[in-house]
Amino acid sequence: MSRPGESAQRRDTPVLIERGGVRKAAILEAALRVIGDKGLAGLSMRAIATEAGLPLGALGYYFKTKDDLTLEAFELHTRREADRVLAAFAGVENGDHADDIAEHLTAFIHHGLTETRTSLVAEYEFLIESTRRPDLARVSRAWRQALQLQVSHVASRLGSDDPETDSEIILSVIAGLEIDHLYTPLDPSATQAIRTALRRTITKLGLRGNATRQ
């Protein structure tokens, strides 16, 4: 026999769980913004709480330490970026011409340097910190391996005779172009330079789509 109020408590539990999940996500999003704006050196639980619009004590309910929060924020970012990379290659996987591969990747880099620039800055903050923190390094390695697997599948479909190496080259070129253009606003000439570098890389790798360019 249930005690008075027990049924109502059971009904409220999913709502509380959902509300807690939303609040935790808001904290992680706030952490990514703080890291992107102020760097990991400027990250504090108080700064995150202020950015999230939550009382400082609320953060301790979801995260035991700032390191725990930082780790989960990095994991969130890697999942999101993995999805973004997959979306960038979606058109290529559908048989786009080789010359258009550079356009897909240019759009990916342009989006990262403009629409999600704060997150991109945070990403490189995480990667630098990974040289000092084994837990972040593990996440970084797993993320890189996942990205290489995704891109190597695409490279294989485009006729690569060494998909693993070509995927490494493509990802390295993308990272280099991001870093080279991260410190200054992206203008049309910089975008064209990115497009040219990517087109030359794809051409040198000998990747070819299935479609015939009109």
mmCIF file of C-alpha atoms in Angstrom:
data_model
loop_
_atom_site.group_PDB
_atom_site.id
_atom_site.type_symbol
_atom_site.label_atom_id
_atom_site.label_comp_id
_atom_site.label_asym_id
_atom_site.label_seq_id
_atom_site.Cartn_x
_atom_site.Cartn_y
_atom_site.Cartn_z
ATOM 1 C CA MET A 1 0.000 0.000 0.000
ATOM 2 C CA SER A 2 1.448 3.352 -0.993
ATOM 3 C CA ARG A 3 1.903 6.101 1.526
ATOM 4 C CA PRO A 4 0.047 9.433 1.109
ATOM 5 C CA GLY A 5 1.768 11.612 -1.426
ATOM 6 C CA GLU A 6 3.873 8.754 -2.823
ATOM 7 C CA SER A 7 2.037 8.638 -6.168
ATOM 8 C CA ALA A 8 2.400 12.384 -6.621
ATOM 9 C CA GLN A 9 6.092 12.096 -5.840
ATOM 10 C CA ARG A 10 6.503 9.418 -8.516
ATOM 11 C CA ARG A 11 4.699 11.621 -11.028
ATOM 12 C CA ASP A 12 6.933 14.571 -10.201
ATOM 13 C CA THR A 13 10.179 12.593 -10.492
ATOM 14 C CA PRO A 14 10.432 12.620 -14.334
ATOM 15 C CA VAL A 15 9.725 16.353 -14.341
ATOM 16 C CA LEU A 16 12.469 16.974 -11.805
ATOM 17 C CA ILE A 17 14.896 14.793 -13.756
ATOM 18 C CA GLU A 18 14.119 16.645 -16.978
ATOM 19 C CA ARG A 19 14.470 19.995 -15.242
ATOM 20 C CA GLY A 20 17.774 18.893 -13.760
ATOM 21 C CA GLY A 21 19.024 17.822 -17.176
ATOM 22 C CA VAL A 22 18.138 21.191 -18.660
ATOM 23 C CA ARG A 23 19.907 23.023 -15.855
ATOM 24 C CA LYS A 24 23.009 20.836 -16.162
ATOM 25 C CA ALA A 25 23.114 21.454 -19.909
ATOM 26 C CA ALA A 26 22.827 25.200 -19.276
ATOM 27 C CA ILE A 27 25.806 25.024 -16.915
ATOM 28 C CA LEU A 28 27.920 23.193 -19.499
ATOM 29 C CA GLU A 29 26.956 25.667 -22.222
ATOM 30 C CA ALA A 30 27.863 28.536 -19.903
ATOM 31 C CA ALA A 31 31.235 26.916 -19.183
ATOM 32 C CA LEU A 32 31.996 26.658 -22.905
ATOM 33 C CA ARG A 33 31.166 30.341 -23.367
ATOM 34 C CA VAL A 34 33.352 31.388 -20.438
ATOM 35 C CA ILE A 35 36.256 29.279 -21.701
ATOM 36 C CA GLY A 36 35.854 30.712 -25.192
ATOM 37 C CA ASP A 37 35.728 34.288 -23.882
ATOM 38 C CA LYS A 38 38.222 34.171 -21.004
ATOM 39 C CA GLY A 39 40.189 30.958 -21.482
ATOM 40 C CA LEU A 40 40.588 28.158 -18.980
ATOM 41 C CA ALA A 41 42.665 30.503 -16.830
ATOM 42 C CA GLY A 42 39.580 32.696 -16.431
ATOM 43 C CA LEU A 43 37.240 29.822 -15.659
ATOM 44 C CA SER A 44 35.741 29.738 -12.181
ATOM 45 C CA MET A 45 32.589 28.301 -10.688
ATOM 46 C CA ARG A 46 31.414 31.827 -9.919
ATOM 47 C CA ALA A 47 31.988 32.963 -13.527
ATOM 48 C CA ILE A 48 30.044 29.952 -14.810
ATOM 49 C CA ALA A 49 27.176 30.546 -12.389
ATOM 50 C CA THR A 50 26.974 34.189 -13.441
ATOM 51 C CA GLU A 51 27.015 33.271 -17.130
ATOM 52 C CA ALA A 52 24.338 30.609 -16.604
ATOM 53 C CA GLY A 53 22.196 32.904 -14.449
ATOM 54 C CA LEU A 54 22.180 30.399 -11.588
ATOM 55 C CA PRO A 55 23.104 30.593 -7.916
ATOM 56 C CA LEU A 56 26.665 29.504 -7.226
ATOM 57 C CA GLY A 57 25.494 26.674 -4.967
ATOM 58 C CA ALA A 58 23.537 25.095 -7.831
ATOM 59 C CA LEU A 59 26.728 24.107 -9.607
ATOM 60 C CA GLY A 60 27.883 21.950 -6.699
ATOM 61 C CA TYR A 61 24.716 19.872 -7.022
ATOM 62 C CA TYR A 62 25.683 18.728 -10.519
ATOM 63 C CA PHE A 63 29.487 18.804 -10.407
ATOM 64 C CA LYS A 64 31.765 17.906 -7.516
ATOM 65 C CA THR A 65 34.696 19.960 -8.799
ATOM 66 C CA LYS A 66 35.578 22.450 -11.502
ATOM 67 C CA ASP A 67 37.721 19.742 -13.136
ATOM 68 C CA ASP A 68 34.667 17.475 -13.398
ATOM 69 C CA LEU A 69 32.698 20.289 -14.996
ATOM 70 C CA THR A 70 35.532 21.071 -17.421
ATOM 71 C CA LEU A 71 35.762 17.436 -18.479
ATOM 72 C CA GLU A 72 32.035 17.171 -19.206
ATOM 73 C CA ALA A 73 32.093 20.468 -21.106
ATOM 74 C CA PHE A 74 34.886 19.108 -23.312
ATOM 75 C CA GLU A 75 32.963 15.865 -23.870
ATOM 76 C CA LEU A 76 29.901 17.888 -24.906
ATOM 77 C CA HIS A 77 31.990 19.914 -27.331
ATOM 78 C CA THR A 78 33.586 16.827 -28.917
ATOM 79 C CA ARG A 79 30.191 15.198 -29.483
ATOM 80 C CA ARG A 80 28.875 18.354 -31.071
ATOM 81 C CA GLU A 81 31.923 18.796 -33.291
ATOM 82 C CA ALA A 82 31.824 15.153 -34.379
ATOM 83 C CA ASP A 83 28.246 15.736 -35.550
ATOM 84 C CA ARG A 84 29.329 18.914 -37.335
ATOM 85 C CA VAL A 85 32.116 17.106 -39.185
ATOM 86 C CA LEU A 86 29.710 14.360 -40.210
ATOM 87 C CA ALA A 87 27.261 16.958 -41.524
ATOM 88 C CA ALA A 88 30.035 18.716 -43.449
ATOM 89 C CA PHE A 89 30.809 15.517 -45.345
ATOM 90 C CA ALA A 90 27.163 14.524 -45.868
ATOM 91 C CA GLY A 91 27.027 16.054 -49.347
ATOM 92 C CA VAL A 92 30.341 14.482 -50.267
ATOM 93 C CA GLU A 93 29.057 11.071 -49.235
ATOM 94 C CA ASN A 94 26.102 11.562 -51.572
ATOM 95 C CA GLY A 95 28.452 11.755 -54.555
ATOM 96 C CA ASP A 96 29.438 15.403 -54.934
ATOM 97 C CA HIS A 97 32.124 16.140 -57.488
ATOM 98 C CA ALA A 98 35.692 16.312 -56.186
ATOM 99 C CA ASP A 99 35.902 20.061 -56.806
ATOM 100 C CA ASP A 100 32.920 20.557 -54.501
ATOM 101 C CA ILE A 101 34.579 18.795 -51.579
ATOM 102 C CA ALA A 102 36.566 21.956 -50.954
ATOM 103 C CA GLU A 103 33.315 23.937 -50.850
ATOM 104 C CA HIS A 104 31.863 21.671 -48.160
ATOM 105 C CA LEU A 105 35.003 21.955 -46.056
ATOM 106 C CA THR A 106 35.276 25.706 -46.595
ATOM 107 C CA ALA A 107 31.702 26.076 -45.348
ATOM 108 C CA PHE A 108 32.601 23.961 -42.309
ATOM 109 C CA ILE A 109 35.633 26.106 -41.458
ATOM 110 C CA HIS A 110 33.756 29.345 -42.162
ATOM 111 C CA HIS A 111 30.955 28.302 -39.817
ATOM 112 C CA GLY A 112 33.438 27.444 -37.080
ATOM 113 C CA LEU A 113 35.300 30.741 -37.426
ATOM 114 C CA THR A 114 32.118 32.828 -37.441
ATOM 115 C CA GLU A 115 28.944 31.230 -36.085
ATOM 116 C CA THR A 116 30.618 29.051 -33.439
ATOM 117 C CA ARG A 117 33.879 30.950 -32.968
ATOM 118 C CA THR A 118 33.631 31.006 -29.164
ATOM 119 C CA SER A 119 33.298 27.225 -29.080
ATOM 120 C CA LEU A 120 36.225 26.879 -31.478
ATOM 121 C CA VAL A 121 38.420 29.012 -29.226
ATOM 122 C CA ALA A 122 37.321 26.863 -26.284
ATOM 123 C CA GLU A 123 38.270 23.758 -28.271
ATOM 124 C CA TYR A 124 41.878 24.838 -28.614
ATOM 125 C CA GLU A 125 41.950 25.829 -24.948
ATOM 126 C CA PHE A 126 40.907 22.251 -24.147
ATOM 127 C CA LEU A 127 43.498 20.756 -26.470
ATOM 128 C CA ILE A 128 46.310 22.748 -24.881
ATOM 129 C CA GLU A 129 45.099 21.769 -21.413
ATOM 130 C CA SER A 130 45.063 18.141 -22.575
ATOM 131 C CA THR A 131 48.857 18.225 -22.473
ATOM 132 C CA ARG A 132 48.591 18.668 -18.704
ATOM 133 C CA ARG A 133 45.494 16.641 -17.794
ATOM 134 C CA PRO A 134 45.312 12.905 -18.601
ATOM 135 C CA ASP A 135 41.497 12.869 -18.430
ATOM 136 C CA LEU A 136 41.218 15.552 -21.107
ATOM 137 C CA ALA A 137 43.925 13.811 -23.141
ATOM 138 C CA ARG A 138 41.863 10.596 -23.161
ATOM 139 C CA VAL A 139 38.824 12.479 -24.456
ATOM 140 C CA SER A 140 40.964 14.239 -27.059
ATOM 141 C CA ARG A 141 42.442 10.969 -28.355
ATOM 142 C CA ALA A 142 39.044 9.267 -28.553
ATOM 143 C CA TRP A 143 37.597 12.263 -30.376
ATOM 144 C CA ARG A 144 40.468 12.369 -32.877
ATOM 145 C CA GLN A 145 40.101 8.653 -33.548
ATOM 146 C CA ALA A 146 36.366 9.061 -34.142
ATOM 147 C CA LEU A 147 36.955 11.943 -36.552
ATOM 148 C CA GLN A 148 39.620 10.009 -38.433
ATOM 149 C CA LEU A 149 37.265 7.051 -38.780
ATOM 150 C CA GLN A 150 34.510 9.274 -40.192
ATOM 151 C CA VAL A 151 36.790 11.036 -42.668
ATOM 152 C CA SER A 152 38.597 7.848 -43.718
ATOM 153 C CA HIS A 153 35.244 6.322 -44.715
ATOM 154 C CA VAL A 154 34.599 9.331 -46.943
ATOM 155 C CA ALA A 155 38.133 9.217 -48.375
ATOM 156 C CA SER A 156 37.672 5.538 -49.174
ATOM 157 C CA ARG A 157 34.456 6.221 -51.086
ATOM 158 C CA LEU A 158 36.253 8.960 -53.003
ATOM 159 C CA GLY A 159 38.868 6.520 -54.247
ATOM 160 C CA SER A 160 41.702 6.999 -51.754
ATOM 161 C CA ASP A 161 44.345 4.282 -51.838
ATOM 162 C CA ASP A 162 45.295 5.132 -48.225
ATOM 163 C CA PRO A 163 42.172 6.411 -46.436
ATOM 164 C CA GLU A 164 43.736 6.512 -42.972
ATOM 165 C CA THR A 165 46.651 8.686 -44.054
ATOM 166 C CA ASP A 166 44.461 10.909 -46.218
ATOM 167 C CA SER A 167 42.023 11.439 -43.353
ATOM 168 C CA GLU A 168 44.939 12.487 -41.149
ATOM 169 C CA ILE A 169 46.092 14.962 -43.797
ATOM 170 C CA ILE A 170 42.606 16.439 -44.270
ATOM 171 C CA LEU A 171 42.015 16.878 -40.539
ATOM 172 C CA SER A 172 45.454 18.418 -40.056
ATOM 173 C CA VAL A 173 44.896 20.891 -42.887
ATOM 174 C CA ILE A 174 41.501 21.864 -41.453
ATOM 175 C CA ALA A 175 43.007 22.390 -37.983
ATOM 176 C CA GLY A 176 45.861 24.440 -39.412
ATOM 177 C CA LEU A 177 43.513 26.675 -41.390
ATOM 178 C CA GLU A 178 41.330 27.196 -38.317
ATOM 179 C CA ILE A 179 44.296 28.229 -36.182
ATOM 180 C CA ASP A 180 45.754 30.486 -38.883
ATOM 181 C CA HIS A 181 42.491 32.436 -39.181
ATOM 182 C CA LEU A 182 41.298 32.340 -35.579
ATOM 183 C CA TYR A 183 42.955 35.550 -34.397
ATOM 184 C CA THR A 184 41.424 37.871 -36.980
ATOM 185 C CA PRO A 185 37.934 38.442 -38.447
ATOM 186 C CA LEU A 186 37.248 36.290 -41.488
ATOM 187 C CA ASP A 187 36.893 38.357 -44.666
ATOM 188 C CA PRO A 188 36.168 37.238 -48.259
ATOM 189 C CA SER A 189 39.853 37.113 -49.233
ATOM 190 C CA ALA A 190 40.652 34.873 -46.256
ATOM 191 C CA THR A 191 37.731 32.619 -47.129
ATOM 192 C CA GLN A 192 39.009 32.358 -50.690
ATOM 193 C CA ALA A 193 42.494 31.487 -49.423
ATOM 194 C CA ILE A 194 40.972 28.709 -47.306
ATOM 195 C CA ARG A 195 39.012 27.417 -50.299
ATOM 196 C CA THR A 196 42.126 27.420 -52.502
ATOM 197 C CA ALA A 197 44.210 25.547 -49.914
ATOM 198 C CA LEU A 198 41.516 22.921 -49.469
ATOM 199 C CA ARG A 199 40.971 22.482 -53.213
ATOM 200 C CA ARG A 200 44.704 22.008 -53.732
ATOM 201 C CA THR A 201 44.859 19.476 -50.878
ATOM 202 C CA ILE A 202 41.957 17.444 -52.271
ATOM 203 C CA THR A 203 43.454 17.574 -55.771
ATOM 204 C CA LYS A 204 46.881 16.431 -54.579
ATOM 205 C CA LEU A 205 45.277 13.537 -52.697
ATOM 206 C CA GLY A 206 43.560 12.490 -55.917
ATOM 207 C CA LEU A 207 40.095 12.182 -54.360
ATOM 208 C CA ARG A 208 37.209 11.949 -56.799
ATOM 209 C CA GLY A 209 33.463 11.898 -56.267
ATOM 210 C CA ASN A 210 31.000 9.900 -58.335
ATOM 211 C CA ALA A 211 29.139 12.820 -59.857
ATOM 212 C CA THR A 212 30.183 14.553 -63.046
ATOM 213 C CA ARG A 213 30.533 18.300 -62.663
ATOM 214 C CA GLN A 214 28.409 20.264 -65.124
#
